[in-house]
mmCIF file of C-alpha atoms and ligand atoms in Angstrom:
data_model
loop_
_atom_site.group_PDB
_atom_site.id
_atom_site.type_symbol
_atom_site.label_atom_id
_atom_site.label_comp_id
_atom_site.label_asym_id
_atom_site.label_seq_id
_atom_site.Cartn_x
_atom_site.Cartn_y
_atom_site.Cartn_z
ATOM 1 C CA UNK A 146 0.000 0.000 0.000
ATOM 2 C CA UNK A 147 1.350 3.337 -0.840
ATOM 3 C CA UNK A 148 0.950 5.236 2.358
ATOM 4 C CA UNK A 149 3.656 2.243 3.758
ATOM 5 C CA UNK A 150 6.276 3.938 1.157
ATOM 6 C CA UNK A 151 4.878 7.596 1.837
ATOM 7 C CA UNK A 152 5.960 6.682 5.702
ATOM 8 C CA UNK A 153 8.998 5.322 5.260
ATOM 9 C CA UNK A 154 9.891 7.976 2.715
ATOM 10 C CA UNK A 155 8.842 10.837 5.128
ATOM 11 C CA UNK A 156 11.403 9.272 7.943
ATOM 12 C CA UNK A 157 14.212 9.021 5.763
ATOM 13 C CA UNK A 158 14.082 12.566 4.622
ATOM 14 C CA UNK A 159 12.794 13.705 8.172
ATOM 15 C CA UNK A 160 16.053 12.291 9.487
ATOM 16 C CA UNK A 161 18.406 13.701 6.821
ATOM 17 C CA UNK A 162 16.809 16.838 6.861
ATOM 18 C CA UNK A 163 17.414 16.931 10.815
ATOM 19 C CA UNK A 164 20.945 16.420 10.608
ATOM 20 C CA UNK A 165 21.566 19.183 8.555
ATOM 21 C CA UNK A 166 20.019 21.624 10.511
ATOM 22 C CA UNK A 167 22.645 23.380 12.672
ATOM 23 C CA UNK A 168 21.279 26.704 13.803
ATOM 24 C CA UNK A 169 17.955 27.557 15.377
ATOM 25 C CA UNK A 170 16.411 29.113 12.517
ATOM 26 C CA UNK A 171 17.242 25.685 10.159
ATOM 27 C CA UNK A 172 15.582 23.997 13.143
ATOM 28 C CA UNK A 173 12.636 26.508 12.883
ATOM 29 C CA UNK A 174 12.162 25.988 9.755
ATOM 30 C CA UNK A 175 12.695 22.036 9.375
ATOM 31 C CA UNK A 176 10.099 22.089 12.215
ATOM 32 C CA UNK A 177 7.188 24.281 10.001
ATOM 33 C CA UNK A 178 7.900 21.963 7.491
ATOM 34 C CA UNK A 179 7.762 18.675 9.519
ATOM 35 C CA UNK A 180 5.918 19.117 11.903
ATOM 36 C CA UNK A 181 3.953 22.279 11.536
ATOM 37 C CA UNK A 182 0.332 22.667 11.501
ATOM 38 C CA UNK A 183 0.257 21.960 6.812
ATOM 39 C CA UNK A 184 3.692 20.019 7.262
ATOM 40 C CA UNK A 185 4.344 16.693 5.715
ATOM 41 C CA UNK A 186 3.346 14.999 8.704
ATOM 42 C CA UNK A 187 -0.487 17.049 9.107
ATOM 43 C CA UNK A 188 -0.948 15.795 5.193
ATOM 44 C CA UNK A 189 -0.776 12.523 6.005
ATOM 45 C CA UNK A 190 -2.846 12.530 8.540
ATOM 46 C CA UNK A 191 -5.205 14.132 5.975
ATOM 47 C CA UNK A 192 -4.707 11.006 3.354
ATOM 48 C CA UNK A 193 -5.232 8.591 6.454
ATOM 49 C CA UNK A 194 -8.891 10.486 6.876
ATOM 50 C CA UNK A 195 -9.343 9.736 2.998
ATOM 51 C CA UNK A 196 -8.916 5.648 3.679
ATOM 52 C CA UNK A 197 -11.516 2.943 3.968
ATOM 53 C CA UNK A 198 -12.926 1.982 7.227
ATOM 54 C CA UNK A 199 -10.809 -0.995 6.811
ATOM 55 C CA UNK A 200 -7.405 0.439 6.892
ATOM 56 C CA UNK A 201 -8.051 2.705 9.311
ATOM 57 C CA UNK A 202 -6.884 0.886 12.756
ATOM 58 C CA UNK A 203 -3.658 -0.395 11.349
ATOM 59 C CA UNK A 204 -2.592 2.978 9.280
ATOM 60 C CA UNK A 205 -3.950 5.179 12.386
ATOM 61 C CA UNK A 206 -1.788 3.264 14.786
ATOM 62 C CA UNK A 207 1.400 3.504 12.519
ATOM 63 C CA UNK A 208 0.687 7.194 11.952
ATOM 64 C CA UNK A 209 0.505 7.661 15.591
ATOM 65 C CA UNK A 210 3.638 5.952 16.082
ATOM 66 C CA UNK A 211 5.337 7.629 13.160
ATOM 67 C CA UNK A 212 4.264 11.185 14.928
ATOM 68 C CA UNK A 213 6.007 10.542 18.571
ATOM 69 C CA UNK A 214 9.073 8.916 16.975
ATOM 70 C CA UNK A 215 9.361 12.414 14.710
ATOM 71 C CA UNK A 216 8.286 14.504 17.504
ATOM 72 C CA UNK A 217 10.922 12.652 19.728
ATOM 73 C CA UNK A 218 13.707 13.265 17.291
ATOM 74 C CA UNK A 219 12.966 16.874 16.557
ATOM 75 C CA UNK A 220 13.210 17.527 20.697
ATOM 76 C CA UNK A 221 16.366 15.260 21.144
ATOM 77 C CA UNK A 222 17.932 17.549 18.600
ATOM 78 C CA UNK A 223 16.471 21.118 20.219
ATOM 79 C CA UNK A 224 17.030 19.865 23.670
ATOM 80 C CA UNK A 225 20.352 18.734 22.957
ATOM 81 C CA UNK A 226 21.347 21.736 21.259
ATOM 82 C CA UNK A 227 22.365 24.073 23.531
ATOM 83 C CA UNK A 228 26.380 22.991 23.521
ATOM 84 C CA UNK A 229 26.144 22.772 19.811
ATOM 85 C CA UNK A 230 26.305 25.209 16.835
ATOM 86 C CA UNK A 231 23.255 26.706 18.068
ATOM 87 C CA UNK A 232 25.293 28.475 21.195
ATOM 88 C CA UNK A 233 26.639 31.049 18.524
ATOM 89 C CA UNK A 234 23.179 32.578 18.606
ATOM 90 C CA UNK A 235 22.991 32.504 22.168
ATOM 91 C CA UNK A 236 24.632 34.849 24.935
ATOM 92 C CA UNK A 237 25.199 32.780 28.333
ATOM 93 C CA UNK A 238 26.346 35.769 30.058
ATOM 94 C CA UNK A 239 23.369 37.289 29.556
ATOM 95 C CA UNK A 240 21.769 38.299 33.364
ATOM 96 C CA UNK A 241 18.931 35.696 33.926
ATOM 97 C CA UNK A 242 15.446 36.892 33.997
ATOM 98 C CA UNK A 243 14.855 38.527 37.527
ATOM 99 C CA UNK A 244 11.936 36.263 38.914
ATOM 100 C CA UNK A 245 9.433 38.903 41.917
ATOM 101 C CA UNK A 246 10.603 38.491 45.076
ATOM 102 C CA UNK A 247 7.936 37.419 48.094
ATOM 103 C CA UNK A 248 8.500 39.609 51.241
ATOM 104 C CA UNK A 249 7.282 39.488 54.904
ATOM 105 C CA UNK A 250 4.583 42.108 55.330
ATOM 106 C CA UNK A 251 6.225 44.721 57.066
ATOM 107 C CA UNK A 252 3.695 44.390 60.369
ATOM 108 C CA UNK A 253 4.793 40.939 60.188
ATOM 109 C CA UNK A 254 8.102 42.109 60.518
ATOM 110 C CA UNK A 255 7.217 44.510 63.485
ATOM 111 C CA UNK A 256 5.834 42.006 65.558
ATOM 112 C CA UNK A 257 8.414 39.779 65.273
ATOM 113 C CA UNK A 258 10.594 42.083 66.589
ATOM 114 C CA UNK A 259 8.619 43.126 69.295
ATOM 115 C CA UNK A 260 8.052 39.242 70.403
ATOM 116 C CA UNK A 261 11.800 38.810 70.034
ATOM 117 C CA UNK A 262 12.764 41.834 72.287
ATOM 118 C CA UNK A 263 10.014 40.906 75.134
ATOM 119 C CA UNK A 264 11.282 37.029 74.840
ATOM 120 C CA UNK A 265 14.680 38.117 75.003
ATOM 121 C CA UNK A 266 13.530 38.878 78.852
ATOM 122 C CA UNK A 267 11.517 36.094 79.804
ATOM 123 C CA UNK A 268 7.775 36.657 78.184
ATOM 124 C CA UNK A 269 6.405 34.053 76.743
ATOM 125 C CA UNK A 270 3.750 34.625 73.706
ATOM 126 C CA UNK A 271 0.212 33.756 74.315
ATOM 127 C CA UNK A 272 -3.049 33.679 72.269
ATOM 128 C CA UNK A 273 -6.601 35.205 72.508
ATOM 129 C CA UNK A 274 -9.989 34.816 70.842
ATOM 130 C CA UNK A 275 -11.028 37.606 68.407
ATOM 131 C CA UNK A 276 -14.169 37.332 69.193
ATOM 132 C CA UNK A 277 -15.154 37.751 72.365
ATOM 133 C CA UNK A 278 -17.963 38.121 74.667
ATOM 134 C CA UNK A 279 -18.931 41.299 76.757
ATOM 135 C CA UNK A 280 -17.707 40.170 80.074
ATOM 136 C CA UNK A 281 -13.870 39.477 78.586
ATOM 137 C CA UNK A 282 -13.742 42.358 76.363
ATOM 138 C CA UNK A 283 -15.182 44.887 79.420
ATOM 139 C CA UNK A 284 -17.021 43.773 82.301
ATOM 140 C CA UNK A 285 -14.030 41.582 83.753
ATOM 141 C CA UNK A 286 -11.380 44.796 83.085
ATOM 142 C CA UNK A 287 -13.606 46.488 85.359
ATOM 143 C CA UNK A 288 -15.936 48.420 82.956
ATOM 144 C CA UNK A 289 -18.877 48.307 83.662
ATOM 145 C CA UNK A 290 -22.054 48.680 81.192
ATOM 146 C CA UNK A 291 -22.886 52.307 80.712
ATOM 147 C CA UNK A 292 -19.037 53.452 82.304
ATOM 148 C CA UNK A 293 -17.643 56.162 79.820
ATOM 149 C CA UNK A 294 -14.904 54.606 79.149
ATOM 150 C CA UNK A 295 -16.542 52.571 76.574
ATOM 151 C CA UNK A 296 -16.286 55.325 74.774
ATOM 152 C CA UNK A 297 -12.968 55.252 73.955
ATOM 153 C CA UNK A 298 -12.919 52.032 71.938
ATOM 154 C CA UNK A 299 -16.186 52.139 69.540
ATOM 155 C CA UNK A 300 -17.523 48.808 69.386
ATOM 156 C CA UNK A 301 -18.065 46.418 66.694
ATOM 157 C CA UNK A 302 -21.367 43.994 68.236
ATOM 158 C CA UNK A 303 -21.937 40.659 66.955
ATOM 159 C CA UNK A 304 -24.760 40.015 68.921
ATOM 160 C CA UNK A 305 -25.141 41.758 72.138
ATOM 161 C CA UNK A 306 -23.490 39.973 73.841
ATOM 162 C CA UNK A 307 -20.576 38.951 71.721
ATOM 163 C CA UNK A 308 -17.725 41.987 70.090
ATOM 164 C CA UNK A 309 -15.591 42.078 67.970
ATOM 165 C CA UNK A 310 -12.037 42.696 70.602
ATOM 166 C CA UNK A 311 -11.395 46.281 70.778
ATOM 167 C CA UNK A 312 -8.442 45.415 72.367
ATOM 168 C CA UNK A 313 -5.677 42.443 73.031
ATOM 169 C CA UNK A 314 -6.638 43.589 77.004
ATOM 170 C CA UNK A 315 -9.071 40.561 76.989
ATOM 171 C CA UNK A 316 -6.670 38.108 76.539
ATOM 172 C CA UNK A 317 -5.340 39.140 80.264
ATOM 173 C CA UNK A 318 -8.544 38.137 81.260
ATOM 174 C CA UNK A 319 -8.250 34.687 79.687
ATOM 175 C CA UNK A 320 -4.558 34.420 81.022
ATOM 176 C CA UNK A 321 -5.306 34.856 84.461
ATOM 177 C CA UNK A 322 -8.657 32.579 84.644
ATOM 178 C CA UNK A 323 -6.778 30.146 83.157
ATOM 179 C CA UNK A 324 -3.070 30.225 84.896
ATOM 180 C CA UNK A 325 -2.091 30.675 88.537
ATOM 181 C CA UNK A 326 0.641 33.788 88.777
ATOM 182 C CA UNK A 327 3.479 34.180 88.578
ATOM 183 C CA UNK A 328 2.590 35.342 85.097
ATOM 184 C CA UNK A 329 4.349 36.811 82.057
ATOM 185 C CA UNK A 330 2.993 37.158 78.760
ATOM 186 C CA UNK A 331 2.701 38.846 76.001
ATOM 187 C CA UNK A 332 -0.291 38.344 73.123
ATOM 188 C CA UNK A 333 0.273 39.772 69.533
ATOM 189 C CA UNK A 334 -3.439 40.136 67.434
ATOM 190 C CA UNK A 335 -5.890 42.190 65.632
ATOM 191 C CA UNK A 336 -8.155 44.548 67.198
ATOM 192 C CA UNK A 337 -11.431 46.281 65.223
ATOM 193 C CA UNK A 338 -13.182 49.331 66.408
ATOM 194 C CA UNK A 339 -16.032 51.149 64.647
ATOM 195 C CA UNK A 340 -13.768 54.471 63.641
ATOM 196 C CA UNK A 341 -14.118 56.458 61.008
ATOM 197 C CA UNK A 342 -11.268 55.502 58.323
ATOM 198 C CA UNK A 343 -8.817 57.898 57.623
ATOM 199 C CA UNK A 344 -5.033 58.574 57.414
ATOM 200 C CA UNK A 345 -4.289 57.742 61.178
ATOM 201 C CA UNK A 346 -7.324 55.519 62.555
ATOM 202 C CA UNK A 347 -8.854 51.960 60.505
ATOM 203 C CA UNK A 348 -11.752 49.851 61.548
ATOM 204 C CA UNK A 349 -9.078 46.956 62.547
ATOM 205 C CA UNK A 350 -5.347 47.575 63.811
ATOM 206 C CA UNK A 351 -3.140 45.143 65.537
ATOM 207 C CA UNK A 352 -2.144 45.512 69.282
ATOM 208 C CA UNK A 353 0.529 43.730 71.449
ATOM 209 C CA UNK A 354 -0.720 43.398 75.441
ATOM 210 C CA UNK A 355 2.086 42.624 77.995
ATOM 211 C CA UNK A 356 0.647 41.253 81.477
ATOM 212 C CA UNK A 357 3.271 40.395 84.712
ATOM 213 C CA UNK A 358 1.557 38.756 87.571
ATOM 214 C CA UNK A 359 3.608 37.673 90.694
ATOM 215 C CA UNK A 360 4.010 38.364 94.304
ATOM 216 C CA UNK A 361 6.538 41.490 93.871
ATOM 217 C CA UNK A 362 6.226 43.159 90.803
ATOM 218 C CA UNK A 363 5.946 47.213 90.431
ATOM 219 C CA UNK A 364 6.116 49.933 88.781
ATOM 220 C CA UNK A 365 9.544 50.628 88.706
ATOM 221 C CA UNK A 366 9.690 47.140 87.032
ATOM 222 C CA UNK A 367 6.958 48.159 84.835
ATOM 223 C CA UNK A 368 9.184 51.428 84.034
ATOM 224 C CA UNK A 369 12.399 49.540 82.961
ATOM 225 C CA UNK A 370 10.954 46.862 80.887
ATOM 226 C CA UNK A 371 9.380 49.217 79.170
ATOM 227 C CA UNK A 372 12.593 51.448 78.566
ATOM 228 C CA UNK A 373 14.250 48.606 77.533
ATOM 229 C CA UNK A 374 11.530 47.643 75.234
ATOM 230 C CA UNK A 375 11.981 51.550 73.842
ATOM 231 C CA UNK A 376 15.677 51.327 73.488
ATOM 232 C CA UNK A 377 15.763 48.112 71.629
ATOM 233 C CA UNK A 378 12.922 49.297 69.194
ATOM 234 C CA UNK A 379 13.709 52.711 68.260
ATOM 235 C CA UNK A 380 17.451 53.034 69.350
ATOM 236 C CA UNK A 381 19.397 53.455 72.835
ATOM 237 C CA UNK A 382 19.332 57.011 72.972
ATOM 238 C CA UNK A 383 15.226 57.403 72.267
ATOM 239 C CA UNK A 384 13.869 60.040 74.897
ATOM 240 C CA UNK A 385 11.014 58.468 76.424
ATOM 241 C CA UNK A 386 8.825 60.152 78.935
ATOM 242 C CA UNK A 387 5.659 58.599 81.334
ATOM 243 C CA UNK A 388 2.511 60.569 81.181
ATOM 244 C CA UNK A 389 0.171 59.989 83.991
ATOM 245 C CA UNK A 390 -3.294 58.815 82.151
ATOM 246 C CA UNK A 391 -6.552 56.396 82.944
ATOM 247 C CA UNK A 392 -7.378 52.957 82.109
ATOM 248 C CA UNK A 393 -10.387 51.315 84.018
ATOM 249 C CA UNK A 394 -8.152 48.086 84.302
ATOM 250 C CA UNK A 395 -4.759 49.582 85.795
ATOM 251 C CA UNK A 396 -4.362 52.094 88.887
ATOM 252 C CA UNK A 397 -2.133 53.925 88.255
ATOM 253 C CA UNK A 398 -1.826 54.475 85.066
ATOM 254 C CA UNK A 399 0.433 56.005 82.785
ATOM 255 C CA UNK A 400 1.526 56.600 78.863
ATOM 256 C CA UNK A 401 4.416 56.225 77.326
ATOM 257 C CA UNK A 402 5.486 58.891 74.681
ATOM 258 C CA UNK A 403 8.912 59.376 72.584
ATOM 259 C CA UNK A 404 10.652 62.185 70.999
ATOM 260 C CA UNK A 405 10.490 62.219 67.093
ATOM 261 C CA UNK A 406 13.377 63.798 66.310
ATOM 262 C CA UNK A 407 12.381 64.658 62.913
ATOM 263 C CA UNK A 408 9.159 65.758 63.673
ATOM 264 C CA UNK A 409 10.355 67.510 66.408
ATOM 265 C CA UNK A 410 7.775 66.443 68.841
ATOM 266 C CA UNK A 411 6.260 64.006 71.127
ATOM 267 C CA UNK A 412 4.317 60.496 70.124
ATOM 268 C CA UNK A 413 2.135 58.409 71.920
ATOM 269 C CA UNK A 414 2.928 55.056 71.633
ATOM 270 C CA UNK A 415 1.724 52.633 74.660
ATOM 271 C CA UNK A 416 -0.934 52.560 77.355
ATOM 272 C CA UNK A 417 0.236 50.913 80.721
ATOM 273 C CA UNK A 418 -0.504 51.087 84.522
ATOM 274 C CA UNK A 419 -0.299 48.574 87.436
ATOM 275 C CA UNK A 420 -3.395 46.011 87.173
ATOM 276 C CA UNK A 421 -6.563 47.311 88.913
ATOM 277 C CA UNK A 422 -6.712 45.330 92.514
ATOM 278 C CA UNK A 423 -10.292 44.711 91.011
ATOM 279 C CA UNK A 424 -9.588 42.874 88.085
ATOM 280 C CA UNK A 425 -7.621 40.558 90.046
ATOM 281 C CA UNK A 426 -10.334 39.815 92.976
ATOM 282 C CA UNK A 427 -12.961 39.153 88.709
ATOM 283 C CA UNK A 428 -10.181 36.596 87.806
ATOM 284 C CA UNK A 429 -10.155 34.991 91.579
ATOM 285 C CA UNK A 430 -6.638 36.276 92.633
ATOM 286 C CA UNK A 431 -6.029 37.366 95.910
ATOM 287 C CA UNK A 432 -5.275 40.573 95.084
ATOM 288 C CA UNK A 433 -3.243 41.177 98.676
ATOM 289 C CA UNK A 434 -0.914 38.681 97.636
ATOM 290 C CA UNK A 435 -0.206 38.861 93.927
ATOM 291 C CA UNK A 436 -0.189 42.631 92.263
ATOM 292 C CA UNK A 437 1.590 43.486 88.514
ATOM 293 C CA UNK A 438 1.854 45.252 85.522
ATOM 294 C CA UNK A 439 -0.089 45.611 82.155
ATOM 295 C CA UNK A 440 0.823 47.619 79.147
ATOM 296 C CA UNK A 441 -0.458 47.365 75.274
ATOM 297 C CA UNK A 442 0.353 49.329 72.677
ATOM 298 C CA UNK A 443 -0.290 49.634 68.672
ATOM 299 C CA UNK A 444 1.502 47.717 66.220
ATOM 300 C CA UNK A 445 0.947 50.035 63.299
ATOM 301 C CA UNK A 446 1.778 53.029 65.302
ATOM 302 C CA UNK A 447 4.823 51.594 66.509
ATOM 303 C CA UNK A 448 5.733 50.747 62.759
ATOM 304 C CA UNK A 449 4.430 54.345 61.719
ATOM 305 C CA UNK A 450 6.796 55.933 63.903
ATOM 306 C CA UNK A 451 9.921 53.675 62.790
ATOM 307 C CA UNK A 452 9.666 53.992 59.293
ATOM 308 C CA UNK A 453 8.206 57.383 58.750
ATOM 309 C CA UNK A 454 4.773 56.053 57.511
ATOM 310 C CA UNK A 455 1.947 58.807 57.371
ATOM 311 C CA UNK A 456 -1.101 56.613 56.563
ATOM 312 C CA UNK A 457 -2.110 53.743 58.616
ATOM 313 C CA UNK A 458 -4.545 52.966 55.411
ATOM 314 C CA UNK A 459 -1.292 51.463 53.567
ATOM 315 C CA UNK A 460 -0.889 48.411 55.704
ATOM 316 C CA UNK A 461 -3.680 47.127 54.144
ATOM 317 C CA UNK A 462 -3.840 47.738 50.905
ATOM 318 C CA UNK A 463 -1.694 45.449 49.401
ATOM 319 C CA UNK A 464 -0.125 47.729 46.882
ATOM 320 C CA UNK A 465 3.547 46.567 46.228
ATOM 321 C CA UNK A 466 4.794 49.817 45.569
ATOM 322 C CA UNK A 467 4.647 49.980 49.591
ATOM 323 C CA UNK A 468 5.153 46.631 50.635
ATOM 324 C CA UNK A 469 8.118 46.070 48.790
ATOM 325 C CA UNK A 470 9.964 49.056 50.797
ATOM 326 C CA UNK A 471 10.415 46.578 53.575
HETATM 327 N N1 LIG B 975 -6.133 48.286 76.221
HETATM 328 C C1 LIG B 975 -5.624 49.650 76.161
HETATM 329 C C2 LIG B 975 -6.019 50.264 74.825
HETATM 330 O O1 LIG B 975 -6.331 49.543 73.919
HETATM 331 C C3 LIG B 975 -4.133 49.681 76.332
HETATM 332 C C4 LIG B 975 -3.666 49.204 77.679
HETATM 333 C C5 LIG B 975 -3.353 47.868 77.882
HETATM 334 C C6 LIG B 975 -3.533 50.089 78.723
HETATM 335 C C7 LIG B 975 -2.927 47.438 79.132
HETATM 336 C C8 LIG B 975 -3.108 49.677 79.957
HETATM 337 C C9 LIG B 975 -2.802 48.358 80.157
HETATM 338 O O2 LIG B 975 -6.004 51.456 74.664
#
């Protein structure tokens, strides 16, 4: 039968043809011709469709054979080519393509160094629910229903009942119900409050809490951690000053500020205060034996401050023009 010879034919010249093709564009060619879409090989395919129903299953088979052995010698050739002629066309000390780097988000990146400084002395980190109910979130951090000091953190409600955290505070709660002192933790998480957006508030915001239970802590302690904390974050020679202020769940309490020395003025940066005698007696401590410290402060203000960011909005907008900065 003819299409036999037309197959043998085709390999003999396929293979002939091959070898003579040195550089890439032979190649490219020899392949349109071949193997292209109306090369010799497509055109037999179209003579096979041309057969009677009898020949069919032994001429398909040998056509599909006679395509992978072509196909198999054409890439044996092109694979293999890169040490051959072909290099002249090709420039190995050209620089690679540059593939997009992956990077830590840079909050990420904050709060792993703020875990690493408090581990460095002795916190361990600890984990809180997001969602919370009343009593965790308020009640227990002695504030009551209608106290005004709801105010300051407008809540998301669920149900309510049930919040949204407005702050990391209620994992102190969770610490001590769960843990006899001596305690010291920190917990690193998200917090949401019902703000209006803009360049220095969003709805959610990440805080890190730091809670000290034992039978001798105070506020001196409380002072020097924190200083140490300062100097490790933004530099040994930060000025740092304590503001006296007022949380429901520490007494006393006080703020922690540091000079910007570019902008030539004071920032906030932390809440902290000795824990509230009451809070202790809603957890079942004895509060005449065990006393300590709490303190929590704002992730993205902390990272604000260290890299000169003016719009808390950018941490979460996933624009790479930003992220890759860091
Ligand atoms: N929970 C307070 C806030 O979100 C911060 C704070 C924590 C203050 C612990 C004192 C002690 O503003």
């Amino acid at each position: 039968m003819s299409l036999d010879k037309t197959i043998k034919g085709l390999k003999a010249s396929f293979s002939k043809e091959l070898s003579k093709s040195k550089t890439s564009s032979d190649l490219e060619k020899f392949r349109i011709k071949y193997l292209g879409r109306n090369g010799k090989l497509a055109s037999l395919f179209e003579e096979f469709n041309k057969l009677p129903a009898s020949e069919k299953p032994r001429f398909g088979k040998e056509l599909n054979i006679l395509k992978n052995e072509l196909s198999s010698m054409y890439q044996d050739v092109v694979g293999g080519s890169k040490g051959s002629s072909i290099s002249n066309n090709t420039d190995f000390s050209l620089p690679g393509y540059n593939l997009p780097d992956g990077n830590v988000h840079p909050l990420e990146q904050i709060t792993y160094e703020i875990k690493s400084i408090f581990q460095s002395i002795g916190f361990s980190v600890a984990y809180g629910p997001e969602i919370d109910d009343d009593y965790h979130n308020f009640e227990a951090l002695n504030v009551p229903k209608h106290h005004p000091a709801r105010d300051m953190q407008d809540t998301f409600f669920i149900n309510p009942n049930t919040v949204l955290r407005t702050h990391t505070s209620n994992v102190q709660i969770h610490l001590m119900e769960n843990q006899d002192p001596p305690l010291r933790h920190i917990c690193c998480g998200r917090v949401y409050r019902n703000e209006a957006v803009s360049y220095k508030s969003f709805c959610l915001f990440n805080q890190v809490e730091g809670l000290v239970i034992n039978e001798d802590s105070s506020f001196a302690e409380m002072k020097g951690t924190l200083e140490y904390f300062v100097q490790e974050m933004f530099g040994k020679n930060t000025k740092m000053r304590f503001r006296p202020s007022y949380f429901p769940f520490t007494e006393p309490s006080a703020e922690v500020d540091i000079w910007n020395e570019k902008l030539n003025q004071w920032m906030e940066i932390l809440g902290c205060g000795m824990v509230n005698p009451n809070v202790l007696t809603n957890v079942g401590y004895d509060n005449k034996k065990y006393q300590g410290f709490a303190f929590g402060m704002g992730i993205e203000r902390i990272a604000m401050i260290k890299y000169g960011i003016k719009d808390i909005r950018l941490f979460y907008q996933n624009d790479k023009r930003f992220l890759e900065q860091f």
